[in-house]
mmCIF file of C-alpha atoms in Angstrom:
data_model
loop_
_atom_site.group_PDB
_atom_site.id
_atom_site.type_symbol
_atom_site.label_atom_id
_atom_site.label_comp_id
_atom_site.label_asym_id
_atom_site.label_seq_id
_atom_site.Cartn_x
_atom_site.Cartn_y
_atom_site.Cartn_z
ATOM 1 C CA UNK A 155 23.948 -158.392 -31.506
ATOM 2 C CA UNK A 156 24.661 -160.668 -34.102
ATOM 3 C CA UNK A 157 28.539 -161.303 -34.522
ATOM 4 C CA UNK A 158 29.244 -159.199 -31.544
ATOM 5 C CA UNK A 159 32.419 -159.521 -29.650
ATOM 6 C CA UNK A 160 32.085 -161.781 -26.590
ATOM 7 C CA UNK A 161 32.606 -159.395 -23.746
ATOM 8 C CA UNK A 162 34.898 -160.939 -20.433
ATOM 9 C CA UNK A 163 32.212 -160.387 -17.722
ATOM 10 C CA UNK A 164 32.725 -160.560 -13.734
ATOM 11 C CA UNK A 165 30.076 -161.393 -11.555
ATOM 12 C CA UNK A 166 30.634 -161.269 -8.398
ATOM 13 C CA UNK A 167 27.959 -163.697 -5.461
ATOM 14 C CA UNK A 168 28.038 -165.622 -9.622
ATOM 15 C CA UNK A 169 27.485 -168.502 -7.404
ATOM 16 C CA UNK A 170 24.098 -168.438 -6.039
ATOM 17 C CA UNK A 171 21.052 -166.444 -6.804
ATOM 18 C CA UNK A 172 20.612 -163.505 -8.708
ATOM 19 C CA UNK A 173 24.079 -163.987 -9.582
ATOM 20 C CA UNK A 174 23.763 -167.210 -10.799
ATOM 21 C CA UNK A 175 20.484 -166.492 -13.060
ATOM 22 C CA UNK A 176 22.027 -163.599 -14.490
ATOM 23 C CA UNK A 177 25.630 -165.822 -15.459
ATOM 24 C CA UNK A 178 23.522 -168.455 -17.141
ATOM 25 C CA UNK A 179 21.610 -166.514 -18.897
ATOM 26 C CA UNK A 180 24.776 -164.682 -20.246
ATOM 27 C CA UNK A 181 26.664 -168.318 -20.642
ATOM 28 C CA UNK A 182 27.538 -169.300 -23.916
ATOM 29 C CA UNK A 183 27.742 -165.685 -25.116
ATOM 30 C CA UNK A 184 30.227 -164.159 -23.014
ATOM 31 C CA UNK A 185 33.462 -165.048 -21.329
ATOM 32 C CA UNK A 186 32.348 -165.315 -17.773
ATOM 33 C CA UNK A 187 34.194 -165.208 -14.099
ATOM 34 C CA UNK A 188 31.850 -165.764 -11.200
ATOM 35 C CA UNK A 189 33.004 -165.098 -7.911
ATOM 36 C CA UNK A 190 31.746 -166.359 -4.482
ATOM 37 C CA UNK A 191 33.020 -166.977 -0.625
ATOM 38 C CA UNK A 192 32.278 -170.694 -1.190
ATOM 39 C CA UNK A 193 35.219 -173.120 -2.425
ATOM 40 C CA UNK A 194 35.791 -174.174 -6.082
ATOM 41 C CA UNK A 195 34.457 -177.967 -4.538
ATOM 42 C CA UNK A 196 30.925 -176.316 -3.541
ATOM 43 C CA UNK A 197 30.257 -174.983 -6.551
ATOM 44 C CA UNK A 198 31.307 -177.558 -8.728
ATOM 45 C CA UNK A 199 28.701 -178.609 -10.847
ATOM 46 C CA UNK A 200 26.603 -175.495 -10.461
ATOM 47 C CA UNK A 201 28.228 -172.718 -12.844
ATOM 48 C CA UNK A 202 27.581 -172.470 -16.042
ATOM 49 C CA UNK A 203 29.934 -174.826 -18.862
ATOM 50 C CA UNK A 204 33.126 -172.665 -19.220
ATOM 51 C CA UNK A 205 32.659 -170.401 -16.724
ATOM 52 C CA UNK A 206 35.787 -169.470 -14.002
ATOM 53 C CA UNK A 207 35.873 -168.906 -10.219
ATOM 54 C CA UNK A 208 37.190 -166.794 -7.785
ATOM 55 C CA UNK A 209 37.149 -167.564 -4.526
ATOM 56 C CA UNK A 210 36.245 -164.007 -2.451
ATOM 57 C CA UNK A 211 34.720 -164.299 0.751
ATOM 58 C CA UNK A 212 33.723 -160.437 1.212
ATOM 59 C CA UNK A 213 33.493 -160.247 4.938
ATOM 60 C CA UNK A 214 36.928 -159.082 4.926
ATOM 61 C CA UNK A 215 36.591 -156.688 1.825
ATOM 62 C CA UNK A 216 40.313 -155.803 1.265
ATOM 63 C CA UNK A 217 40.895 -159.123 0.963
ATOM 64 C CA UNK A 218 38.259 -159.863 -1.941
ATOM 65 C CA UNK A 219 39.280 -157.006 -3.830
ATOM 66 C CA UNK A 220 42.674 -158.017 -4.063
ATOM 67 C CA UNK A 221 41.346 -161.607 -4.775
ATOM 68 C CA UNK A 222 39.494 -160.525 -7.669
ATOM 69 C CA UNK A 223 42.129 -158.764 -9.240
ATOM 70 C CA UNK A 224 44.168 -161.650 -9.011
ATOM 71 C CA UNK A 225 41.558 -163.660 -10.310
ATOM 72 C CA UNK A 226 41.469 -161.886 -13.518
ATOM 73 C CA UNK A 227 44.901 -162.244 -13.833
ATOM 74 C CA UNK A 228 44.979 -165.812 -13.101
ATOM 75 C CA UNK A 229 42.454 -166.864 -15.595
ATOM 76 C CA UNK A 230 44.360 -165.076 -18.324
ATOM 77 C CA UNK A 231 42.398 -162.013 -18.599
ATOM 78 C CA UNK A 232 44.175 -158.808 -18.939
ATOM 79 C CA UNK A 233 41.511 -156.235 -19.292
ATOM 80 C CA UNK A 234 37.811 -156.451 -18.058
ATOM 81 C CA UNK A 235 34.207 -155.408 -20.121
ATOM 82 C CA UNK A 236 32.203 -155.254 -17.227
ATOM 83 C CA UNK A 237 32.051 -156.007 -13.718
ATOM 84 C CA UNK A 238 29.138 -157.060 -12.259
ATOM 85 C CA UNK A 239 28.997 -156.361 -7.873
ATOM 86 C CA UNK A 240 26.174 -158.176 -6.950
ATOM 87 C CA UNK A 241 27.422 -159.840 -4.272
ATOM 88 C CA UNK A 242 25.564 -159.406 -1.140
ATOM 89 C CA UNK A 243 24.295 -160.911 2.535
ATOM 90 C CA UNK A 244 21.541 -160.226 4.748
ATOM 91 C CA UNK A 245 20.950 -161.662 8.813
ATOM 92 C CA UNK A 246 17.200 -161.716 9.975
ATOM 93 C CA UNK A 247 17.091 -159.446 12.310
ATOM 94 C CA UNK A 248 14.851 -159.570 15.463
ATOM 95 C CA UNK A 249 11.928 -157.532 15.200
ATOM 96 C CA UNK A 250 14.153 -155.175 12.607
ATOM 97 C CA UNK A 251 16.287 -154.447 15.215
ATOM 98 C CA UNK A 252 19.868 -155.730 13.746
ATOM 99 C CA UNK A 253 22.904 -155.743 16.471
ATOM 100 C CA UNK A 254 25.734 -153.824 16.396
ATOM 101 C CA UNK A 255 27.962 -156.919 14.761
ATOM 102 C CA UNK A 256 25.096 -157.347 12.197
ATOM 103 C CA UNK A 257 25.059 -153.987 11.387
ATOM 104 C CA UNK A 258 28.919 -154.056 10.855
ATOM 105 C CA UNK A 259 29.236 -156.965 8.837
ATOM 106 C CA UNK A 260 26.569 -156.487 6.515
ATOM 107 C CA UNK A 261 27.626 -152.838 5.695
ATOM 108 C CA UNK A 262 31.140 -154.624 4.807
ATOM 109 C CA UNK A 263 30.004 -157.731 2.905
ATOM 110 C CA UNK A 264 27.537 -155.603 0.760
ATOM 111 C CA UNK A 265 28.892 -152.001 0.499
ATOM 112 C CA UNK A 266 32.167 -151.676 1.542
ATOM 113 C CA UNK A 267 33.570 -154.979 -0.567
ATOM 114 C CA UNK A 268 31.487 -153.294 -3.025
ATOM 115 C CA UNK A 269 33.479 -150.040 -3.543
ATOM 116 C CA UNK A 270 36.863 -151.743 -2.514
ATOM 117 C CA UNK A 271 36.688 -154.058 -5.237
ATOM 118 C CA UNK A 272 35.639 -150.915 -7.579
ATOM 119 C CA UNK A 273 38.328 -149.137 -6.840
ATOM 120 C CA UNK A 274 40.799 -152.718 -7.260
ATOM 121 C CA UNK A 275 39.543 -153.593 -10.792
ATOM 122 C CA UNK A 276 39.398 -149.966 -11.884
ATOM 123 C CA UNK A 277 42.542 -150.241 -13.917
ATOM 124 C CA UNK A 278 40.846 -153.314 -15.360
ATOM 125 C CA UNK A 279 38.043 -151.678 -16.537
ATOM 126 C CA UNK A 280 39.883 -148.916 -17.762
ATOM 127 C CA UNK A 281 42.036 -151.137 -20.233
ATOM 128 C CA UNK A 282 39.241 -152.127 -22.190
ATOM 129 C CA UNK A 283 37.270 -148.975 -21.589
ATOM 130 C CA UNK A 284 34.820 -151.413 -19.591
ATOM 131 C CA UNK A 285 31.824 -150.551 -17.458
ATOM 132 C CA UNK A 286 30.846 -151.202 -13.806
ATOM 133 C CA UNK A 287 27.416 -152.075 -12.669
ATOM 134 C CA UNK A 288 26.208 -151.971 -8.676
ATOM 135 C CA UNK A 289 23.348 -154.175 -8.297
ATOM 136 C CA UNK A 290 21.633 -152.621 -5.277
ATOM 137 C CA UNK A 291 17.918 -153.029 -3.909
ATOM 138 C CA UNK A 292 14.917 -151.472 -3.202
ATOM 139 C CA UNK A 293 14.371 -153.079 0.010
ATOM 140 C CA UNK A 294 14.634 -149.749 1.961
ATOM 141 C CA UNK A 295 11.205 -149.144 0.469
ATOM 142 C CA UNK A 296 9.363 -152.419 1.220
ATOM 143 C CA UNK A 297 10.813 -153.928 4.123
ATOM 144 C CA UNK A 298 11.289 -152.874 7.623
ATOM 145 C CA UNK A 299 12.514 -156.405 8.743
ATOM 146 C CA UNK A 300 16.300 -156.251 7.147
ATOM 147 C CA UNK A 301 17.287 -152.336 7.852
ATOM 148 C CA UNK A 302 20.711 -153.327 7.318
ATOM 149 C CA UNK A 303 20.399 -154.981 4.737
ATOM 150 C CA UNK A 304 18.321 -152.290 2.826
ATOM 151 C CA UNK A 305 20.763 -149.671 3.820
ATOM 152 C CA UNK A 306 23.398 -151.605 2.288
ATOM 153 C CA UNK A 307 22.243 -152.046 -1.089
ATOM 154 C CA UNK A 308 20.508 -148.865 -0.961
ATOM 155 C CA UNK A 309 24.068 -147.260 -0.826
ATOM 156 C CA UNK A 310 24.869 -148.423 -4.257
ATOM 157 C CA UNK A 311 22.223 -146.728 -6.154
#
């Protein structure tokens, strides 16, 4: 798109992994505001030239919502083009049995963060008629060794 707008892109796990691949590849071209649980000091250096940070930690997923939202306004942003909720965890489990705790937490840190912060940056979206994207997995179909995991990201397909 030659000429096109630069859109104002969240990403959230932007700081690591797929996240990371996916905001360099979009640097340069796009306004761009990763988020991660780590602190601005541990990922200094590794995001992309002009990109912003949000600090979100999602195992408490009220709490990154809110952060994100925030966030946005903080960097100056008053609407958002699209929101990117990639963010995600996984524990090795034992023999793909996951504990109780394991269970719990990854179902919050991938899924229910996931649709919290949805519902936060909604409004966002909204304002510049914006668009959402889940990035789930299709680990239910290939891996019996991180059933909570899969489950998780399944749930956002």
């Amino acid at each position: 798109m030659i000429g096109a707008k630069p859109r104002r892109i969240l990403i959230t796990g932007g700081n690591a992994g797929l996240g990371l691949a996916l905001a360099k590849k979009l640097a340069g071209r796009h306004q761009l505001l990763l988020s991660g649980r780590k602190s601005q000091d541990e990922v200094a250096g590794l995001l992309p030239y002009g990109a912003g940070y949000i600090v979100a930690d999602q195992k408490d997923p009220a709490v990154s919502a809110q952060a994100l939202v925030k966030g946005i306004w903080d960097f100056g942003w008053d609407g958002l083009d699209n929101a990117v909720l990639n963010a995600g965890m996984a524990i090795a489990s034992r023999d793909g049995i996951d504990t109780a705790d394991a269970i719990r937490e990854t179902l919050d840190v991938n899924l229910l963060a996931a649709m919290l912060q949805a519902q936060a940056l909604y409004p966002l979206l909204e304002k510049s008629n914006g668009t959402l994207t889940f990035i789930g997995s299709v680990a239910h179909q290939v891996s019996a060794l991180l059933p909570a995991y899969a489950a998780s990201k399944a749930g956002l397909q």
